[in-house]
Coordinates of C-alpha atoms and ligand atoms in Angstrom, one line a residue:
M1 CA -22.1 5.6 24.2
P2 CA -22.8 9.3 24.1
N3 CA -26.5 9.6 23.6
D4 CA -29.0 10.7 20.9
A5 CA -29.1 14.4 21.9
V6 CA -25.5 14.3 22.0
N7 CA -25.0 13.0 18.3
A8 CA -27.3 15.2 17.0
K9 CA -25.3 18.0 17.9
L10 CA -22.3 16.1 16.4
R11 CA -24.4 15.7 13.0
A12 CA -25.3 19.7 13.6
D13 CA -21.9 20.7 13.6
L14 CA -20.6 18.8 10.7
R15 CA -20.3 19.9 7.4
G16 CA -19.9 16.9 6.0
Q17 CA -22.1 13.5 6.7
L18 CA -22.8 11.6 10.0
F19 CA -23.9 7.7 9.4
E20 CA -25.5 5.9 12.2
P21 CA -26.9 2.5 11.9
S22 CA -30.3 3.6 11.9
D23 CA -28.9 5.9 8.2
A24 CA -29.7 4.8 4.7
G25 CA -26.3 5.4 3.7
Y26 CA -24.9 3.5 6.7
A27 CA -24.7 0.5 5.3
D28 CA -22.7 1.8 1.9
A29 CA -20.6 4.0 4.2
R30 CA -19.4 0.9 6.7
Q31 CA -18.1 -0.9 3.7
L32 CA -14.4 -2.1 3.3
Y33 CA -12.7 -3.0 0.6
N34 CA -11.5 -6.5 1.8
A35 CA -15.1 -8.0 2.3
M36 CA -13.4 -10.6 4.7
I37 CA -13.5 -7.5 7.5
D38 CA -17.2 -6.6 8.5
K39 CA -16.9 -4.0 11.0
R40 CA -19.8 -2.1 12.8
P41 CA -19.2 1.6 14.1
H42 CA -21.2 3.1 15.9
M43 CA -20.8 6.9 13.9
I44 CA -19.3 7.7 10.5
A45 CA -18.0 11.0 10.3
R46 CA -18.0 11.5 6.8
C47 CA -15.1 15.1 7.3
A48 CA -15.5 17.8 4.6
D49 CA -12.8 19.8 5.7
V50 CA -10.6 20.2 7.7
A51 CA -12.9 21.7 10.6
D52 CA -14.8 18.9 10.4
V53 CA -12.2 16.4 11.5
I54 CA -10.7 18.9 14.3
T55 CA -14.8 18.6 15.6
A56 CA -15.0 14.4 14.9
V57 CA -11.4 14.4 16.9
N58 CA -12.5 16.1 19.7
F59 CA -16.5 14.6 19.9
G60 CA -14.4 11.3 20.0
R61 CA -11.7 11.8 22.8
E62 CA -14.6 13.7 24.8
N63 CA -16.8 11.1 24.4
D64 CA -14.8 8.5 24.9
L65 CA -14.9 6.7 21.7
L66 CA -12.9 4.3 20.0
I67 CA -11.8 6.5 16.9
A68 CA -10.1 5.0 13.4
V69 CA -9.8 7.1 10.7
R70 CA -10.4 5.7 7.1
G71 CA -8.4 7.1 3.6
G72 CA -9.1 5.1 1.1
G73 CA -10.2 2.0 3.2
H74 CA -7.7 -0.7 1.3
S75 CA -6.4 -1.7 4.9
G76 CA -6.1 -5.4 4.6
P77 CA -7.1 -5.5 8.3
G78 CA -9.5 -3.2 7.8
L79 CA -7.7 -0.9 10.3
G80 CA -9.5 2.0 8.9
S81 CA -13.1 1.1 10.8
C82 CA -14.0 -0.5 13.9
N83 CA -16.7 -2.0 15.9
D84 CA -18.8 0.3 18.0
G85 CA -16.9 3.6 17.9
L86 CA -16.6 6.5 15.8
V87 CA -14.9 6.4 12.3
I88 CA -13.7 9.6 10.8
D89 CA -13.9 9.0 7.3
L90 CA -11.5 11.4 5.0
S91 CA -12.8 9.7 1.4
A92 CA -15.4 13.1 0.6
M93 CA -11.7 15.2 1.5
K94 CA -10.6 15.0 -2.3
G95 CA -8.4 17.8 -4.1
V96 CA -5.0 17.8 -5.9
R97 CA -3.3 21.2 -6.8
I98 CA 0.0 21.0 -8.7
D99 CA 2.6 23.2 -8.7
P100 CA 4.2 22.7 -12.4
A101 CA 7.0 25.4 -11.9
A102 CA 7.9 23.8 -8.0
R103 CA 7.1 20.2 -9.0
T104 CA 5.0 19.8 -5.6
V105 CA 1.7 18.0 -5.2
R106 CA -0.8 19.0 -2.3
V107 CA -2.7 16.1 -1.8
L108 CA -6.3 15.8 0.5
A109 CA -6.1 13.1 2.4
G110 CA -9.0 11.7 0.8
C111 CA -7.9 11.0 -2.6
T112 CA -6.9 8.0 -4.1
Q113 CA -3.9 6.7 -6.0
G114 CA -6.0 7.3 -9.3
D115 CA -7.1 10.5 -8.2
V116 CA -3.2 11.7 -7.7
D117 CA -2.2 10.1 -10.7
H118 CA -4.9 11.4 -13.0
A119 CA -4.3 15.0 -11.8
T120 CA -0.4 14.6 -11.8
H121 CA -0.6 13.5 -15.5
A122 CA -1.7 16.8 -17.3
F123 CA 1.4 18.5 -15.9
G124 CA 3.5 15.0 -16.9
L125 CA 4.9 15.0 -13.7
A126 CA 3.7 12.1 -10.9
V127 CA 4.5 11.2 -7.5
P128 CA 6.1 7.6 -6.7
A129 CA 3.4 5.9 -4.9
G130 CA 1.2 2.6 -5.6
I131 CA 0.1 0.4 -8.4
V132 CA -3.4 -0.3 -7.7
S133 CA -5.5 3.3 -8.7
T134 CA -8.1 2.7 -6.1
T135 CA -6.0 2.0 -2.9
G136 CA -5.9 5.6 -0.6
I137 CA -3.2 7.8 -1.1
S138 CA -3.0 8.5 2.5
G139 CA -2.9 5.2 4.5
L140 CA 0.0 4.5 1.5
T141 CA 1.8 7.2 2.6
L142 CA 1.8 7.0 6.0
G143 CA 2.9 3.2 5.9
G144 CA 5.3 4.3 3.6
G145 CA 4.6 3.2 -0.2
H146 CA 6.4 2.0 -2.9
G147 CA 5.8 1.4 -6.2
Y148 CA 6.9 1.6 -10.5
L149 CA 9.1 4.7 -9.6
S150 CA 10.4 3.9 -6.3
R151 CA 13.8 2.5 -7.3
K152 CA 14.4 5.9 -9.2
H153 CA 12.6 8.1 -7.0
G154 CA 12.6 6.1 -3.6
L155 CA 9.5 5.3 -1.2
T156 CA 6.5 7.7 -1.1
I157 CA 7.5 9.3 2.1
D158 CA 10.9 9.7 0.6
N159 CA 8.7 12.1 -1.5
L160 CA 6.9 13.9 1.5
L161 CA 7.6 17.3 2.3
E162 CA 5.2 18.4 4.8
A163 CA 2.0 17.4 5.9
D164 CA -1.1 19.1 7.9
V165 CA -2.2 16.7 10.5
V166 CA -4.7 17.4 13.4
L167 CA -3.5 15.8 16.8
A168 CA -5.4 14.1 19.2
D169 CA -6.1 16.9 21.5
G170 CA -8.0 18.4 18.7
S171 CA -4.7 21.4 17.8
F172 CA -3.3 21.8 13.8
V173 CA -0.3 21.6 13.3
T174 CA 2.2 21.4 10.2
A175 CA 5.1 18.6 10.1
S176 CA 8.0 19.4 7.6
S177 CA 11.8 19.1 7.8
T178 CA 11.8 22.8 9.7
Q179 CA 8.3 22.6 11.4
N180 CA 7.2 19.8 14.5
A181 CA 10.3 18.0 12.7
D182 CA 10.4 15.1 15.0
L183 CA 6.3 14.5 14.0
F184 CA 7.7 14.9 10.2
W185 CA 10.1 11.8 10.8
A186 CA 7.7 9.8 12.7
L187 CA 4.6 10.4 9.7
R188 CA 7.0 9.2 7.5
G189 CA 6.4 5.0 8.0
G190 CA 5.1 5.6 11.6
G191 CA 1.2 4.6 10.0
G192 CA -2.0 6.2 11.4
N193 CA -0.5 6.3 15.2
F194 CA 0.4 10.0 15.5
G195 CA -2.7 12.2 14.1
V196 CA -5.0 12.5 11.5
V197 CA -3.1 13.8 8.2
T198 CA -5.5 16.4 6.1
S199 CA -3.1 17.0 3.7
F200 CA 0.4 16.2 2.1
L201 CA 2.5 18.1 -0.2
F202 CA 4.7 15.6 -2.4
R203 CA 7.5 16.0 -4.9
A204 CA 6.7 14.6 -8.4
H205 CA 9.1 14.2 -11.1
P206 CA 8.6 14.1 -15.0
V207 CA 7.0 11.1 -15.6
R208 CA 4.6 11.4 -18.6
M209 CA 4.8 8.1 -21.4
V210 CA 6.3 4.8 -19.9
Y211 CA 6.9 1.3 -21.4
A212 CA 5.1 -0.8 -19.7
G213 CA 3.1 -3.9 -19.0
P214 CA 3.0 -7.8 -18.2
I215 CA 5.3 -10.7 -19.5
F216 CA 3.7 -14.4 -18.8
W217 CA 5.9 -17.2 -18.8
E218 CA 4.7 -20.9 -18.2
I219 CA 5.2 -21.7 -14.3
K220 CA 7.3 -24.8 -15.6
H221 CA 10.3 -21.9 -16.3
A222 CA 9.2 -20.4 -12.7
R223 CA 12.5 -21.5 -11.5
Q224 CA 14.7 -20.3 -13.7
V225 CA 12.9 -16.9 -14.5
M226 CA 13.2 -16.6 -10.5
Q227 CA 17.0 -17.2 -10.4
W228 CA 17.5 -14.8 -13.7
Y229 CA 15.1 -12.2 -12.3
R230 CA 17.4 -12.3 -9.1
D231 CA 20.4 -11.4 -11.0
F232 CA 19.1 -9.4 -13.3
L233 CA 17.4 -6.7 -11.3
P234 CA 20.3 -5.1 -9.8
T235 CA 22.1 -4.7 -13.3
A236 CA 19.0 -3.1 -14.5
R237 CA 18.9 0.7 -14.9
E238 CA 16.7 2.6 -12.2
E239 CA 14.0 3.9 -14.8
L240 CA 13.0 0.5 -15.2
C241 CA 10.9 -1.2 -12.1
S242 CA 10.0 -5.1 -12.8
F243 CA 8.4 -6.8 -10.0
L244 CA 8.0 -10.5 -9.8
G245 CA 4.3 -12.7 -9.8
L246 CA 3.5 -15.8 -9.1
K247 CA -0.4 -16.3 -9.9
A248 CA -2.8 -17.8 -12.4
V249 CA -3.9 -16.4 -15.7
P250 CA -7.1 -14.6 -15.1
S251 CA -10.4 -16.2 -16.7
T252 CA -11.7 -13.3 -18.3
D253 CA -11.2 -10.8 -21.0
P254 CA -8.6 -9.7 -22.6
F255 CA -6.6 -12.6 -21.5
P256 CA -6.6 -15.4 -24.5
R257 CA -9.1 -18.4 -23.4
E258 CA -6.1 -20.8 -24.1
I259 CA -4.1 -19.8 -21.0
W260 CA -7.1 -19.0 -18.9
G261 CA -6.4 -20.3 -15.2
K262 CA -2.7 -21.3 -16.1
K263 CA -0.3 -21.1 -13.3
I264 CA 2.3 -18.4 -14.5
V265 CA 5.3 -16.8 -13.6
T266 CA 5.4 -12.9 -14.3
L267 CA 7.8 -10.3 -14.8
I268 CA 5.3 -6.6 -14.5
S269 CA 7.6 -3.8 -15.9
C270 CA 7.8 0.0 -16.1
Y271 CA 9.6 1.7 -17.4
N272 CA 9.8 5.9 -17.2
G273 CA 11.4 7.2 -20.3
T274 CA 10.5 6.3 -23.9
A275 CA 9.7 3.0 -25.8
E276 CA 13.4 3.2 -27.5
D277 CA 15.0 3.1 -24.3
G278 CA 12.4 1.0 -22.3
E279 CA 12.7 -1.7 -25.0
E280 CA 16.2 -1.5 -24.7
A281 CA 16.3 -1.9 -21.0
M282 CA 13.8 -4.6 -21.3
R283 CA 16.1 -6.5 -23.8
P284 CA 17.7 -8.3 -21.4
I285 CA 14.0 -10.1 -20.5
R286 CA 13.1 -11.3 -24.0
K287 CA 16.4 -12.6 -25.0
E288 CA 17.8 -14.2 -22.0
L289 CA 14.2 -16.2 -20.8
P290 CA 12.5 -18.8 -22.4
A291 CA 9.6 -17.9 -24.7
S292 CA 6.9 -16.0 -22.9
I293 CA 3.4 -17.1 -23.4
L294 CA 1.9 -13.5 -23.3
D295 CA 4.1 -10.0 -23.9
W296 CA 1.7 -7.1 -23.5
V297 CA 4.4 -4.5 -22.6
G298 CA 4.3 -1.7 -25.0
P299 CA 4.2 2.4 -25.0
M300 CA 1.2 3.7 -22.2
P301 CA 0.2 6.9 -20.4
F302 CA 1.4 6.1 -17.2
P303 CA -2.5 6.2 -15.5
A304 CA -2.8 3.5 -17.8
I305 CA -0.4 1.0 -16.3
Q306 CA -1.1 2.1 -13.1
S307 CA -5.2 1.5 -13.5
L308 CA -3.8 -2.4 -14.7
F309 CA -5.1 -4.6 -11.7
D310 CA -8.5 -2.1 -11.5
P311 CA -10.7 -4.4 -13.4
L312 CA -9.2 -8.1 -11.6
L313 CA -9.3 -6.2 -7.9
P314 CA -12.4 -4.6 -7.3
K315 CA -13.9 -3.7 -4.2
G316 CA -15.8 -6.6 -2.1
L317 CA -13.4 -9.6 -2.3
Q318 CA -12.4 -11.8 0.2
W319 CA -8.2 -11.0 1.3
Y320 CA -6.0 -12.1 3.5
W321 CA -2.3 -11.2 3.0
K322 CA 1.0 -11.1 4.6
G323 CA 4.2 -9.2 4.0
A324 CA 8.1 -9.7 4.2
F325 CA 11.3 -7.6 3.5
I326 CA 13.8 -10.0 1.3
K327 CA 17.3 -9.2 1.1
S328 CA 18.1 -11.9 -1.1
L329 CA 16.7 -15.0 -3.0
P330 CA 18.9 -17.9 -2.8
D331 CA 18.2 -21.1 -5.0
A332 CA 16.6 -22.5 -1.5
A333 CA 14.3 -20.2 -1.1
I334 CA 13.3 -20.3 -4.3
H335 CA 12.4 -23.9 -3.9
V336 CA 10.2 -23.1 -1.1
H337 CA 8.4 -20.5 -3.3
L338 CA 7.9 -22.7 -6.0
E339 CA 6.3 -25.9 -3.5
N340 CA 4.1 -23.1 -1.8
A341 CA 3.0 -21.2 -4.8
A342 CA 2.0 -24.7 -6.2
K343 CA -0.4 -24.9 -3.4
S344 CA -2.4 -21.5 -4.1
P345 CA -5.9 -21.7 -3.0
T346 CA -7.4 -19.5 -6.2
E347 CA -7.0 -18.6 -9.1
L348 CA -6.8 -14.3 -8.0
S349 CA -3.9 -15.4 -5.2
V350 CA -1.3 -13.8 -5.9
V351 CA 2.5 -14.0 -4.7
H352 CA 4.2 -10.6 -6.0
L353 CA 8.3 -9.5 -4.5
Y354 CA 8.4 -5.2 -5.5
P355 CA 11.9 -3.9 -6.1
L356 CA 12.7 -1.9 -3.0
D357 CA 16.5 -1.2 -4.0
G358 CA 18.3 2.0 -6.1
A359 CA 16.7 5.1 -4.7
V360 CA 15.3 3.5 -1.2
Q361 CA 18.2 1.9 0.0
R362 CA 20.6 5.1 -0.4
V363 CA 18.2 6.7 2.2
P364 CA 19.3 6.1 5.7
R365 CA 18.2 3.7 7.9
N366 CA 17.5 6.4 10.8
A367 CA 16.6 9.3 8.3
T368 CA 12.7 8.2 8.8
A369 CA 10.7 6.0 10.6
W370 CA 10.6 3.2 7.8
G371 CA 13.0 0.8 9.5
T372 CA 14.5 -1.4 6.4
R373 CA 16.8 0.4 4.0
D374 CA 18.4 -3.1 3.1
A375 CA 15.9 -5.2 1.8
T376 CA 15.3 -5.9 -1.8
W377 CA 12.1 -6.5 -2.2
S378 CA 8.8 -6.2 0.0
M379 CA 6.7 -9.3 -0.8
V380 CA 3.4 -9.7 -0.4
I381 CA 1.8 -13.1 -0.3
A382 CA -2.2 -12.8 -1.0
G383 CA -5.6 -15.2 -1.0
I384 CA -7.7 -13.6 -2.8
D385 CA -11.5 -14.7 -3.8
P386 CA -14.8 -13.7 -4.3
D387 CA -16.2 -16.3 -2.6
P388 CA -16.5 -16.1 1.2
K389 CA -16.6 -19.3 1.7
K390 CA -13.2 -19.3 0.9
A391 CA -11.6 -17.2 3.6
P392 CA -10.4 -20.3 5.8
I393 CA -8.5 -21.3 2.8
L394 CA -7.0 -18.4 1.7
R395 CA -5.9 -17.7 5.5
T396 CA -4.6 -20.9 6.4
W397 CA -2.7 -20.8 2.6
G398 CA -1.3 -17.1 3.4
R399 CA 0.2 -18.4 6.7
S400 CA 1.8 -21.4 5.8
Y401 CA 3.2 -20.1 2.7
W402 CA 4.5 -17.2 4.8
E403 CA 6.3 -19.2 7.5
A404 CA 7.9 -21.5 5.3
V405 CA 9.6 -18.4 3.3
Q406 CA 10.1 -16.7 7.1
P407 CA 13.7 -18.2 7.2
Y408 CA 14.5 -16.5 3.7
S409 CA 12.9 -13.0 5.1
A410 CA 14.3 -10.2 6.9
D411 CA 13.3 -9.1 10.5
G412 CA 9.3 -7.5 10.8
G413 CA 7.8 -6.3 7.2
Y414 CA 6.0 -3.3 5.8
V415 CA 3.2 -2.5 7.9
N416 CA 0.6 -1.7 4.9
F417 CA 1.0 -5.5 4.3
M418 CA 0.0 -6.4 7.6
M419 CA -3.0 -8.2 9.0
D420 CA -3.8 -7.6 12.5
D421 CA -2.7 -11.3 14.0
E422 CA 1.0 -10.3 14.1
G423 CA 1.8 -9.2 17.2
E424 CA 3.9 -6.5 18.8
A425 CA 7.4 -8.1 18.7
H426 CA 6.6 -8.1 15.1
L427 CA 5.8 -4.6 14.3
R428 CA 8.9 -3.5 16.7
A429 CA 11.3 -5.5 14.1
S430 CA 9.7 -4.2 11.4
Y431 CA 10.5 -0.8 12.6
G432 CA 14.4 -1.7 13.9
G433 CA 16.4 0.7 15.6
N434 CA 13.9 3.1 14.8
F435 CA 11.0 1.8 17.2
E436 CA 12.2 3.4 20.7
R437 CA 12.1 7.1 19.0
L438 CA 8.7 6.4 17.5
A439 CA 7.1 4.8 21.0
A440 CA 8.4 8.3 22.5
L441 CA 6.9 10.3 20.1
K442 CA 3.7 8.6 20.4
A443 CA 3.9 9.4 24.1
K444 CA 4.4 13.3 23.1
Y445 CA 1.9 13.3 20.7
D446 CA -1.1 11.3 21.1
P447 CA -0.3 10.4 25.2
T448 CA -3.4 8.2 25.6
N449 CA -3.5 6.1 22.5
L450 CA -6.4 8.3 20.7
F451 CA -5.3 6.6 17.8
R452 CA -4.6 3.0 18.0
C453 CA -6.7 1.5 15.2
N454 CA -3.5 0.7 13.1
Q455 CA -0.5 -1.0 13.6
N456 CA -0.3 0.1 17.1
I457 CA 2.7 1.9 18.5
R458 CA 2.3 1.7 22.0
P459 CA 3.1 5.4 23.7
R460 CA 6.0 5.1 26.2
C461 CA 6.4 7.0 28.8
Ligands
FAD501 C1 -5.3 -3.7 -4.1 C2 -4.1 -3.3 -3.0 C3 -3.2 -2.9 -3.7 C4 -1.9 -2.4 -2.7 N1 -1.3 -1.5 -3.9 C5 0.1 -1.1 -2.7 C6 1.3 -0.8 -3.4 O1 1.6 -0.8 -4.8 N2 2.2 0.0 -2.7 C7 2.2 0.1 -1.2 O2 3.2 0.8 -1.0 N3 1.1 -0.6 -0.9 C8 -0.2 -0.8 -1.7 N4 -1.1 -1.4 -1.4 C9 -1.1 -1.3 0.6 C10 -1.5 -0.4 1.1 O3 -0.8 0.9 1.2 C11 -2.4 -0.1 2.5 O4 -3.5 -1.0 2.4 C12 -3.0 1.2 2.9 O5 -3.2 1.1 4.6 C13 -3.9 1.8 2.0 O6 -4.2 3.2 2.7 P1 -6.0 3.6 2.8 O7 -6.1 4.9 3.0 O8 -6.7 3.1 1.7 O9 -6.6 2.8 4.2 P2 -7.2 2.8 5.5 O10 -7.7 1.8 5.3 O11 -8.4 3.7 4.9 O12 -6.3 3.6 6.6 C14 -5.1 2.6 6.6 C15 -4.7 2.7 8.2 O13 -3.9 4.4 7.8 C16 -4.6 5.3 8.7 N5 -4.9 6.2 7.8 C17 -5.4 6.4 6.7 N6 -5.3 7.5 6.3 C18 -4.8 8.3 7.3 C19 -5.2 10.1 7.7 N7 -4.9 11.0 6.8 N8 -4.5 10.3 9.0 C20 -4.2 9.2 9.7 N9 -4.0 8.0 9.4 C21 -4.9 7.6 8.3 C22 -5.9 4.6 9.1 O14 -6.3 5.0 9.8 C23 -5.4 2.8 9.0 O15 -4.6 2.6 10.5 C24 -2.0 -2.0 -1.8 C25 -3.4 -2.4 -0.9 C26 -4.4 -2.8 -2.0 C27 -5.4 -3.5 -1.1

């Protein structure tokens, strides 16, 4: 560990803040979104700008410190922090600049999903990304990124045009299709393995008002809803994204008291277009399925659907999650889902199936590092609860559910829906035929594996 004088030099060199365990802000600064993870870094460098990031990377490398890079701190296994090492915290690096004529958006690395949606909405634009406003745009993008606009416009990485990166040797580069193209390829799905991204340039799309919201059915209709949804999705217009959830009605306002805590199956939808077109696109859902117990789909500004879940999912809950890619949903798989969802340990625990068809599938498998372009859904099984004592049952349920549906899942999974107990074979399978190229590029850009607090791809020399 560096001594006090060395730490003091770092403190003086940073324009941002340095938090050490003795500092008043340290306890807050080390908190992660997932309260199941409790890491105590040696120091947290909350960078103010790119110069600070360069300083911090050089400091970490020269002092042989374990380095973790933190964007929004939403990683399930808490990969934005580490024990004993240096956290390079980008959360203060905020800023979104829109070029309305070019329809591009420059996003600094500390922005959340909500920061980006807020800024782009004023211009009638949006970047295809996630569905919860507090998620960090950095980690989400580097792992791939999917959300309501993905069926029509692809993953977040499919809309990435350029990234500024501080490499392991402290040098600064820009990666795009014309500059450091191999690095640009690796960044699009390869996670935080290749350097610290300080800003992203995205393509944006016209999005203003959407026709969106949840529809709930009693759980006794779950089999029928799942079978119907499986057949409906490929026929649905790509402007419509409906994801399926198995969960319980939250026992809180504004949900009707008489259904609090009831197990349900839900389709949560977002149609990018007019209310009339959205209603038309969703007509089959309302016409061909049994009567719902709640239908809150209606016109709203895009940032409203993007922050719909925020009040239910504040920072500080216990999370254990596992993900998988699903290519098809045979009746036998639905049966296993229903059996396991029925054992859900807490009211907040969920299973979601997010569509990955349409534009996501039209990108060739080796065009970006993201290895699975033939899945229909990205599934997440998330055990969630405020009570730390529930952590063991969240884990047990998540693991056994995930194992039960493995026979119906593709190899590997979405790196952003993995914990840290998956193993290298699983990670390798997630990248499929792209893994060897990623390992070779890791050797080129980070030969000593300085950036290893992530779903780590070890350098292949
Ligand atoms: C409530 C919730 C909702 C979610 N919804 C979605 C969704 O709709 N769609 C989706 O695709 N995913 C979703 N996710 C998953 C999300 O993409 C991951 O949790 C992602 O890691 C979050 O990024 P972050 O910057 O907040 O995380 P962090 O914990 O800060 O970082 C995650 C990883 O990325 C690395 N990293 C972060 N920033 C940088 C950077 N600038 N340079 C280099 N490496 C960096 C970190 O080192 C770490 O390995 C959701 C997660 C949660 C908790």
